[in-house]
């Protein structure tokens, strides 16, 4: 059986990708490398526990020797790099770990992968791919009338998180141009869906609403994000891995621009329908709070390169994806309760104390 190696496969998008990949007929095996930080959760992988096609390894991507060892043993035909520190607010409070994992970690991983790739025979070298999962945040912030980000938009990262992701993108690109490593880079907009850690807007709103807590909306609530259901992101990555051109970058997005307050209102309305309160609406819990420092006003992705070259378009609308997501959180209370204990409580009191 041939293999692929995934980093960060116990996180939100990585776990969705692993589950989705192994549900496909004739899928390669997966070697799943994850350090299991606060954001990594093996409960998200319960469906593939005991599946011989899935090998989990708790490793830090900064550990080049350990990653090299795994590459040597499992001989993957591709490496998909999801692992990162991913939350903007955490990067504002403590940027150091973002530099370590997103920049040093990506560099360390590239070193291991390059040495492995150079040792392959010619046909395996040609077929090999290193797919780097990045973000639209590297392009900075759009004005209200500006066109969405394209693959040629200028890099203008504004937060420690997006700056660290931008640096990692540049390093991946350099390994292609300098050493010929066959890389693919994806820059995706905001994801939502099952297994997302409730520090991010959508799962935080759902879990706080159900717990009777306030629903914090930063600033005036009019910042815009372009939302994509995580299953659609996984499909896009599979297509790009299979048929994307080495050395290219692909923007991935849902054509779903929404203000934050629209998102929170829609979630409240869905919850009012699916799990009504004894009295009143979940909207009553909304609280406008102090803005995020340096808060990017608007992100939007032009995903037409992906549609034209590879025929990918999202399957879910914002309405269908959000309904599925709310239903998932309502039906997976054990997963939610497990996550809400421990480290999460410390984060919530630190971030929202004021
Ligand atoms: P996440 O925070 O939910 O998961 C990150 C995973 O990486 C966790 O399992 C964590 O344990 C692991 N990890 C962290 N540091 C590690 C290290 N040093 N070594 C090994 N594993 C480590 O993140 P996510 O939301 O699933 O995002 C995955 C990727 O997609 C990231 O690269 C992120 O920048 C990118 N991205 C995310 C979104 C989004 O909306 N969530 C959108 C576009 C791009
Ligand atoms: O655009 C892609 C990026 O999307 C990814 O690269 C990041 O990994 C991912 O975390 C996400 O970043 P955002 O900062 O856009 O996501 P977040 O869910 O943290 O916030 C979404 C918007 O909601 C943003 O404008 C800030 C706002 N917000 C967020 C939280 C947590 C609130 O108003 N209140 C909140 O409590």
Short mmCIF file of C-alpha atoms and ligand atoms in Angstrom, two decimals:
data_model
loop_
_atom_site.label_atom_id
_atom_site.label_comp_id
_atom_site.label_asym_id
_atom_site.label_seq_id
_atom_site.Cartn_x
_atom_site.Cartn_y
_atom_site.Cartn_z
CA UNK A 1 0.00 0.00 0.00
CA UNK A 2 1.32 3.49 -0.80
CA UNK A 3 1.19 6.21 1.83
CA UNK A 4 0.82 9.90 2.31
CA UNK A 5 2.14 11.76 5.36
CA UNK A 6 0.00 14.45 6.97
CA UNK A 7 1.16 16.90 9.65
CA UNK A 8 -1.38 18.35 12.09
CA UNK A 9 -3.88 15.58 11.41
CA UNK A 10 -5.39 15.77 14.91
CA UNK A 11 -6.38 19.43 14.44
CA UNK A 12 -9.59 20.77 12.95
CA UNK A 13 -8.88 20.71 9.20
CA UNK A 14 -6.27 17.94 9.41
CA UNK A 15 -8.65 15.54 11.20
CA UNK A 16 -11.44 16.30 8.74
CA UNK A 17 -8.97 15.63 5.93
CA UNK A 18 -7.80 12.31 7.42
CA UNK A 19 -11.38 11.07 7.94
CA UNK A 20 -12.46 12.24 4.49
CA UNK A 21 -9.39 10.69 2.81
CA UNK A 22 -9.86 7.28 4.42
CA UNK A 23 -13.55 7.24 3.43
CA UNK A 24 -12.53 7.33 -0.27
CA UNK A 25 -12.40 3.97 -2.02
CA UNK A 26 -8.83 2.71 -2.57
CA UNK A 27 -7.25 5.47 -0.47
CA UNK A 28 -3.52 5.34 0.37
CA UNK A 29 -2.58 4.85 4.00
CA UNK A 30 -1.95 7.92 6.15
CA UNK A 31 0.94 8.59 8.48
CA UNK A 32 -0.37 11.28 10.82
CA UNK A 33 2.28 13.43 12.53
CA UNK A 34 0.95 15.66 15.28
CA UNK A 35 2.49 17.14 18.42
CA UNK A 36 -0.94 17.18 20.13
CA UNK A 37 -0.87 20.77 21.34
CA UNK A 38 -4.02 22.15 23.00
CA UNK A 39 -5.56 22.17 19.47
CA UNK A 40 -4.79 18.54 18.68
CA UNK A 41 -7.37 15.99 19.75
CA UNK A 42 -7.26 12.23 19.15
CA UNK A 43 -10.99 12.05 19.94
CA UNK A 44 -11.55 13.70 16.56
CA UNK A 45 -9.94 10.62 14.97
CA UNK A 46 -12.06 8.05 16.86
CA UNK A 47 -13.64 6.86 13.58
CA UNK A 48 -10.24 5.60 12.32
CA UNK A 49 -8.92 4.29 15.63
CA UNK A 50 -7.75 0.72 14.90
CA UNK A 51 -7.82 1.24 11.11
CA UNK A 52 -4.54 -0.26 9.82
CA UNK A 53 -4.42 2.41 7.09
CA UNK A 54 -3.89 5.11 9.75
CA UNK A 55 -0.63 5.37 11.70
CA UNK A 56 -0.52 8.12 14.34
CA UNK A 57 2.79 9.51 15.56
CA UNK A 58 3.04 12.16 18.28
CA UNK A 59 5.96 14.18 16.97
CA UNK A 60 6.90 17.86 16.79
CA UNK A 61 7.57 18.96 13.20
CA UNK A 62 10.60 20.86 14.55
CA UNK A 63 12.19 17.46 15.22
CA UNK A 64 13.82 16.86 11.83
CA UNK A 65 15.43 13.58 12.90
CA UNK A 66 12.13 12.06 14.04
CA UNK A 67 10.33 13.17 10.87
CA UNK A 68 13.20 11.81 8.73
CA UNK A 69 12.89 8.48 10.47
CA UNK A 70 9.15 8.30 9.71
CA UNK A 71 9.76 9.22 6.06
CA UNK A 72 12.36 6.47 5.77
CA UNK A 73 10.06 3.83 7.26
CA UNK A 74 6.79 4.75 5.53
CA UNK A 75 8.07 6.11 2.17
CA UNK A 76 5.13 8.46 1.46
CA UNK A 77 4.39 9.63 -2.07
CA UNK A 78 3.27 13.02 -0.71
CA UNK A 79 3.49 15.18 2.41
CA UNK A 80 0.54 17.43 3.30
CA UNK A 81 1.47 20.09 5.82
CA UNK A 82 -1.45 21.25 8.00
CA UNK A 83 0.37 21.58 11.36
CA UNK A 84 0.50 25.14 12.66
CA UNK A 85 -0.40 27.45 15.48
CA UNK A 86 -3.60 28.78 13.94
CA UNK A 87 -5.39 31.24 16.23
CA UNK A 88 -4.84 34.96 15.59
CA UNK A 89 -5.76 36.07 19.14
CA UNK A 90 -3.21 33.67 20.65
CA UNK A 91 -0.57 35.03 18.26
CA UNK A 92 -1.26 38.52 19.60
CA UNK A 93 -0.84 37.44 23.23
CA UNK A 94 2.12 35.08 22.68
CA UNK A 95 3.73 35.17 19.22
CA UNK A 96 6.81 33.08 20.08
CA UNK A 97 5.20 29.68 19.53
CA UNK A 98 3.95 30.87 16.12
CA UNK A 99 7.49 31.66 15.05
CA UNK A 100 8.63 28.29 16.39
CA UNK A 101 6.02 26.03 14.80
CA UNK A 102 4.99 27.95 11.70
CA UNK A 103 8.42 29.20 10.62
CA UNK A 104 11.05 27.00 12.29
CA UNK A 105 8.77 23.96 12.12
CA UNK A 106 8.05 24.37 8.41
CA UNK A 107 11.76 24.86 7.74
CA UNK A 108 12.64 21.74 9.78
CA UNK A 109 10.01 19.72 7.96
CA UNK A 110 11.26 20.96 4.58
CA UNK A 111 14.80 19.88 5.47
CA UNK A 112 13.63 16.35 6.27
CA UNK A 113 11.41 16.14 3.20
CA UNK A 114 14.07 17.51 0.85
CA UNK A 115 16.64 14.93 1.98
CA UNK A 116 14.05 12.14 1.61
CA UNK A 117 12.94 13.38 -1.83
CA UNK A 118 16.54 13.63 -3.07
CA UNK A 119 17.01 9.95 -2.19
CA UNK A 120 14.05 8.76 -4.30
CA UNK A 121 14.43 7.30 -7.77
CA UNK A 122 13.63 9.55 -10.73
CA UNK A 123 9.99 8.50 -11.28
CA UNK A 124 9.17 8.70 -7.55
CA UNK A 125 10.80 12.14 -7.40
CA UNK A 126 8.65 13.35 -10.29
CA UNK A 127 5.45 12.01 -8.77
CA UNK A 128 6.19 13.32 -5.25
CA UNK A 129 4.35 16.39 -3.90
CA UNK A 130 4.78 18.60 -0.81
CA UNK A 131 1.45 20.39 -0.27
CA UNK A 132 1.59 23.34 2.11
CA UNK A 133 -1.74 24.42 3.60
CA UNK A 134 -1.77 28.18 4.08
CA UNK A 135 -4.20 31.02 4.58
CA UNK A 136 -5.71 34.04 2.84
CA UNK A 137 -4.54 36.14 5.80
CA UNK A 138 -1.06 36.42 4.23
CA UNK A 139 -2.57 38.95 1.77
CA UNK A 140 -3.59 41.38 4.51
CA UNK A 141 -6.86 43.27 4.61
CA UNK A 142 -9.18 44.41 1.78
CA UNK A 143 -11.11 47.68 1.51
CA UNK A 144 -14.87 47.40 0.91
CA UNK A 145 -14.64 47.95 -2.87
CA UNK A 146 -11.43 46.02 -3.59
CA UNK A 147 -11.59 42.80 -5.61
CA UNK A 148 -11.02 39.52 -3.75
CA UNK A 149 -7.46 38.21 -3.28
CA UNK A 150 -6.03 36.35 -6.27
CA UNK A 151 -2.89 34.18 -6.41
CA UNK A 152 -0.91 37.27 -7.47
CA UNK A 153 -2.09 39.56 -4.67
CA UNK A 154 0.73 41.17 -2.72
CA UNK A 155 1.72 39.55 0.58
CA UNK A 156 0.90 42.03 3.36
CA UNK A 157 0.44 40.05 6.59
CA UNK A 158 -0.77 42.07 9.57
CA UNK A 159 -0.80 39.75 12.60
CA UNK A 160 2.00 37.64 14.10
CA UNK A 161 -0.01 34.60 12.92
CA UNK A 162 -0.31 35.73 9.30
CA UNK A 163 3.31 36.95 9.26
CA UNK A 164 4.47 33.51 10.42
CA UNK A 165 2.34 31.80 7.76
CA UNK A 166 3.66 34.19 5.10
CA UNK A 167 7.23 33.33 6.11
CA UNK A 168 6.42 29.62 5.83
CA UNK A 169 4.90 30.13 2.35
CA UNK A 170 8.08 31.91 1.22
CA UNK A 171 10.27 29.12 2.56
CA UNK A 172 8.21 26.47 0.75
CA UNK A 173 8.39 28.48 -2.46
CA UNK A 174 12.17 28.84 -2.06
CA UNK A 175 12.63 25.07 -1.71
CA UNK A 176 10.89 24.67 -5.05
CA UNK A 177 12.90 27.33 -6.86
CA UNK A 178 16.24 26.48 -5.30
CA UNK A 179 16.14 22.70 -4.96
CA UNK A 180 13.31 21.71 -7.31
CA UNK A 181 11.15 20.19 -4.55
CA UNK A 182 7.71 19.71 -6.18
CA UNK A 183 5.54 21.86 -3.94
CA UNK A 184 1.95 23.06 -4.02
CA UNK A 185 0.71 25.95 -1.86
CA UNK A 186 -2.94 26.53 -0.99
CA UNK A 187 -4.23 29.80 0.51
CA UNK A 188 -7.66 29.22 1.95
CA UNK A 189 -10.28 31.44 3.54
CA UNK A 190 -12.03 30.85 6.90
CA UNK A 191 -13.13 27.25 7.48
CA UNK A 192 -15.94 26.02 9.70
CA UNK A 193 -17.45 22.62 10.40
CA UNK A 194 -17.15 19.60 12.74
CA UNK A 195 -14.24 19.27 15.20
CA UNK A 196 -13.29 22.97 15.20
CA UNK A 197 -11.77 24.09 18.50
CA UNK A 198 -14.21 26.51 20.18
CA UNK A 199 -11.73 29.40 20.36
CA UNK A 200 -12.76 30.32 16.78
CA UNK A 201 -15.85 32.47 16.08
CA UNK A 202 -18.35 29.84 14.89
CA UNK A 203 -17.81 27.04 17.44
CA UNK A 204 -17.28 29.61 20.20
CA UNK A 205 -20.64 31.20 19.43
CA UNK A 206 -22.41 27.81 19.38
CA UNK A 207 -20.86 26.51 22.61
CA UNK A 208 -21.25 29.80 24.51
CA UNK A 209 -24.86 30.12 23.34
CA UNK A 210 -25.71 26.64 24.58
CA UNK A 211 -23.94 27.30 27.89
CA UNK A 212 -25.98 30.49 28.42
CA UNK A 213 -22.85 32.65 28.19
CA UNK A 214 -22.40 35.90 26.29
CA UNK A 215 -21.51 35.82 22.59
CA UNK A 216 -18.52 38.15 22.16
CA UNK A 217 -18.46 40.15 18.93
CA UNK A 218 -15.30 42.20 18.42
CA UNK A 219 -15.58 45.92 17.60
CA UNK A 220 -18.59 46.87 15.47
CA UNK A 221 -19.13 43.31 14.18
CA UNK A 222 -18.74 44.47 10.58
CA UNK A 223 -15.44 42.76 9.76
CA UNK A 224 -15.93 40.44 6.81
CA UNK A 225 -14.71 36.87 6.37
CA UNK A 226 -15.20 34.51 3.40
CA UNK A 227 -16.50 31.24 4.85
CA UNK A 228 -15.86 27.73 3.49
CA UNK A 229 -17.23 24.46 4.84
CA UNK A 230 -14.27 22.29 5.89
CA UNK A 231 -15.42 19.33 3.76
CA UNK A 232 -15.13 21.53 0.69
CA UNK A 233 -11.60 22.52 1.71
CA UNK A 234 -10.70 18.82 1.99
CA UNK A 235 -12.07 18.12 -1.50
CA UNK A 236 -10.09 21.04 -2.90
CA UNK A 237 -6.88 19.73 -1.31
CA UNK A 238 -7.45 16.25 -2.74
CA UNK A 239 -7.96 17.74 -6.22
CA UNK A 240 -4.90 19.98 -5.95
CA UNK A 241 -2.77 17.09 -4.73
CA UNK A 242 -3.95 14.88 -7.60
CA UNK A 243 -3.85 17.37 -10.46
CA UNK A 244 -2.32 20.66 -9.33
CA UNK A 245 0.81 21.87 -11.12
CA UNK A 246 4.00 21.67 -9.05
CA UNK A 247 5.31 25.07 -8.05
CA UNK A 248 1.84 26.68 -8.25
CA UNK A 249 -0.27 28.30 -5.58
CA UNK A 250 -4.06 27.90 -5.48
CA UNK A 251 -6.54 30.11 -3.65
CA UNK A 252 -9.41 28.22 -2.02
CA UNK A 253 -12.57 30.01 -0.93
CA UNK A 254 -16.31 29.72 -0.62
CA UNK A 255 -17.51 32.93 -2.35
CA UNK A 256 -19.32 33.53 0.94
CA UNK A 257 -18.49 36.94 2.33
CA UNK A 258 -20.33 37.66 5.58
CA UNK A 259 -19.93 40.20 8.35
CA UNK A 260 -19.28 38.69 11.76
CA UNK A 261 -22.58 39.97 13.10
CA UNK A 262 -24.43 38.29 10.19
CA UNK A 263 -22.68 35.02 11.09
CA UNK A 264 -23.60 35.32 14.77
CA UNK A 265 -27.21 36.24 13.95
CA UNK A 266 -27.54 33.25 11.59
CA UNK A 267 -26.14 30.92 14.27
CA UNK A 268 -28.55 32.30 16.87
CA UNK A 269 -31.48 31.82 14.49
CA UNK A 270 -30.44 28.22 13.74
CA UNK A 271 -30.14 27.48 17.45
CA UNK A 272 -33.52 29.13 18.13
CA UNK A 273 -34.97 26.69 15.60
CA UNK A 274 -33.04 23.53 16.54
CA UNK A 275 -32.68 23.97 20.32
CA UNK A 276 -35.06 26.74 21.46
CA UNK A 277 -34.51 28.41 24.83
CA UNK A 278 -37.23 28.35 27.44
CA UNK A 279 -37.71 32.08 26.84
CA UNK A 280 -36.27 34.62 24.42
CA UNK A 281 -33.70 34.24 21.65
CA UNK A 282 -30.00 33.38 21.65
CA UNK A 283 -29.55 36.81 20.05
CA UNK A 284 -30.18 38.26 23.55
CA UNK A 285 -26.76 36.87 24.59
CA UNK A 286 -24.78 38.90 21.99
CA UNK A 287 -22.24 41.31 23.56
CA UNK A 288 -20.06 43.74 21.63
CA UNK A 289 -16.59 43.66 23.18
CA UNK A 290 -13.23 45.39 22.75
CA UNK A 291 -11.82 44.94 19.25
CA UNK A 292 -8.91 42.64 18.34
CA UNK A 293 -5.72 44.74 17.97
CA UNK A 294 -4.85 45.22 14.29
CA UNK A 295 -8.09 43.47 13.30
CA UNK A 296 -8.14 42.87 9.52
CA UNK A 297 -11.32 44.40 8.13
CA UNK A 298 -12.11 42.15 5.20
CA UNK A 299 -10.90 38.92 3.57
CA UNK A 300 -12.30 37.57 0.31
CA UNK A 301 -10.92 34.93 -2.03
CA UNK A 302 -11.11 34.70 -5.78
CA UNK A 303 -11.06 30.91 -6.29
CA UNK A 304 -11.51 30.96 -10.06
CA UNK A 305 -8.05 29.53 -10.86
CA UNK A 306 -9.05 26.38 -8.98
CA UNK A 307 -12.42 26.26 -10.74
CA UNK A 308 -10.91 26.80 -14.21
CA UNK A 309 -7.88 24.50 -13.89
CA UNK A 310 -9.27 21.72 -11.74
CA UNK A 311 -13.05 22.15 -11.92
CA UNK A 312 -13.40 22.58 -8.14
CA UNK A 313 -16.29 24.53 -6.67
CA UNK A 314 -17.70 24.25 -3.13
CA UNK A 315 -20.59 21.81 -2.66
CA UNK A 316 -22.05 23.53 0.43
CA UNK A 317 -23.71 26.91 0.60
CA UNK A 318 -23.15 28.94 3.75
CA UNK A 319 -26.69 28.08 4.88
CA UNK A 320 -26.37 24.30 4.33
CA UNK A 321 -22.85 24.15 5.81
CA UNK A 322 -23.77 26.17 8.87
CA UNK A 323 -26.88 24.06 9.53
CA UNK A 324 -24.75 20.86 9.33
CA UNK A 325 -22.23 22.43 11.69
CA UNK A 326 -24.78 23.46 14.32
CA UNK A 327 -26.33 19.99 14.14
CA UNK A 328 -22.90 18.40 14.56
CA UNK A 329 -22.19 20.41 17.74
CA UNK A 330 -25.64 19.55 19.10
CA UNK A 331 -25.10 15.83 18.45
CA UNK A 332 -21.52 15.61 19.73
CA UNK A 333 -21.83 16.85 23.26
CA UNK A 334 -19.19 14.46 24.61
CA UNK A 335 -16.54 15.83 22.21
CA UNK A 336 -17.53 19.38 23.13
CA UNK A 337 -17.53 18.80 26.90
CA UNK A 338 -14.12 17.12 26.68
CA UNK A 339 -12.68 20.12 24.85
CA UNK A 340 -14.32 22.71 27.11
CA UNK A 341 -12.52 21.41 30.17
CA UNK A 342 -8.87 22.05 31.01
CA UNK A 343 -6.73 24.38 28.94
CA UNK A 344 -9.72 25.93 27.18
CA UNK A 345 -11.00 27.49 30.40
CA UNK A 346 -7.64 29.19 31.02
CA UNK A 347 -7.68 30.63 27.50
CA UNK A 348 -11.25 31.96 27.83
CA UNK A 349 -10.58 33.73 31.08
CA UNK A 350 -7.33 35.25 29.75
CA UNK A 351 -8.81 36.43 26.43
CA UNK A 352 -12.25 37.62 27.54
CA UNK A 353 -11.55 38.79 31.11
CA UNK A 354 -11.97 42.46 30.24
P1 LIG B 1 -5.71 23.71 14.41
O1 LIG B 1 -5.10 24.70 15.33
O2 LIG B 1 -7.09 23.22 14.67
O3 LIG B 1 -4.79 22.39 14.35
C1 LIG B 1 -3.39 22.47 14.27
C2 LIG B 1 -2.83 21.06 14.51
O4 LIG B 1 -1.41 21.13 14.37
C3 LIG B 1 -3.13 20.52 15.91
O5 LIG B 1 -3.52 19.17 15.84
C4 LIG B 1 -1.79 20.65 16.63
O6 LIG B 1 -1.60 19.66 17.65
C5 LIG B 1 -0.82 20.47 15.48
N1 LIG B 1 0.49 21.09 15.75
C6 LIG B 1 0.71 22.35 16.22
N2 LIG B 1 2.02 22.55 16.36
C7 LIG B 1 2.65 21.42 15.97
C8 LIG B 1 4.01 21.02 15.88
N3 LIG B 1 5.00 21.83 16.24
N4 LIG B 1 4.29 19.78 15.42
C9 LIG B 1 3.29 18.92 15.05
N5 LIG B 1 2.00 19.25 15.15
C10 LIG B 1 1.67 20.47 15.59
O7 LIG B 1 -5.57 24.34 12.96
P2 LIG B 1 -6.57 24.23 11.71
O8 LIG B 1 -7.60 25.26 11.85
O9 LIG B 1 -6.91 22.81 11.51
O10 LIG B 1 -5.58 24.70 10.55
C11 LIG B 1 -4.77 23.75 9.85
C12 LIG B 1 -3.93 24.51 8.83
O11 LIG B 1 -4.79 25.22 7.93
C13 LIG B 1 -3.02 25.56 9.44
O12 LIG B 1 -1.80 25.54 8.76
C14 LIG B 1 -3.75 26.88 9.21
O13 LIG B 1 -2.84 27.94 9.11
C15 LIG B 1 -4.44 26.59 7.90
N6 LIG B 1 -5.69 27.31 7.65
C16 LIG B 1 -6.70 27.29 8.58
C17 LIG B 1 -7.91 27.92 8.28
C18 LIG B 1 -9.05 27.93 9.27
O14 LIG B 1 -10.04 28.65 9.05
N7 LIG B 1 -9.00 27.17 10.34
C19 LIG B 1 -8.09 28.56 7.05
C20 LIG B 1 -7.03 28.56 6.14
C21 LIG B 1 -5.84 27.91 6.44
O1 LIG B 2 -8.85 33.46 6.96
C1 LIG B 2 -8.31 32.23 7.33
C2 LIG B 2 -8.02 32.22 8.80
O2 LIG B 2 -9.29 32.15 9.46
C3 LIG B 2 -7.14 31.07 9.25
O3 LIG B 2 -5.87 31.21 8.66
C4 LIG B 2 -6.99 31.06 10.78
O4 LIG B 2 -6.25 29.93 11.18
C5 LIG B 2 -8.38 30.98 11.38
O5 LIG B 2 -8.29 31.06 12.79
C6 LIG B 2 -9.25 32.13 10.87
O6 LIG B 2 -8.80 33.40 11.37
P1 LIG B 2 -9.83 34.53 11.88
O7 LIG B 2 -9.11 35.41 12.81
O8 LIG B 2 -10.54 35.14 10.74
O9 LIG B 2 -10.88 33.55 12.65
P2 LIG B 2 -11.64 33.72 14.05
O10 LIG B 2 -12.67 32.63 14.09
O11 LIG B 2 -10.72 33.86 15.18
O12 LIG B 2 -12.41 35.10 13.86
C7 LIG B 2 -13.33 35.30 12.80
C8 LIG B 2 -13.82 36.72 12.91
O13 LIG B 2 -14.65 36.84 14.07
C9 LIG B 2 -12.73 37.74 13.06
O14 LIG B 2 -13.09 38.93 12.38
C10 LIG B 2 -12.67 38.02 14.56
C11 LIG B 2 -14.12 37.82 14.98
N1 LIG B 2 -14.31 37.29 16.36
C12 LIG B 2 -13.61 36.19 16.75
C13 LIG B 2 -13.75 35.68 18.01
C14 LIG B 2 -12.93 34.48 18.45
C15 LIG B 2 -15.23 37.89 17.22
O15 LIG B 2 -15.91 38.87 16.83
N2 LIG B 2 -15.38 37.37 18.46
C16 LIG B 2 -14.66 36.31 18.92
O16 LIG B 2 -14.81 35.92 20.09
#
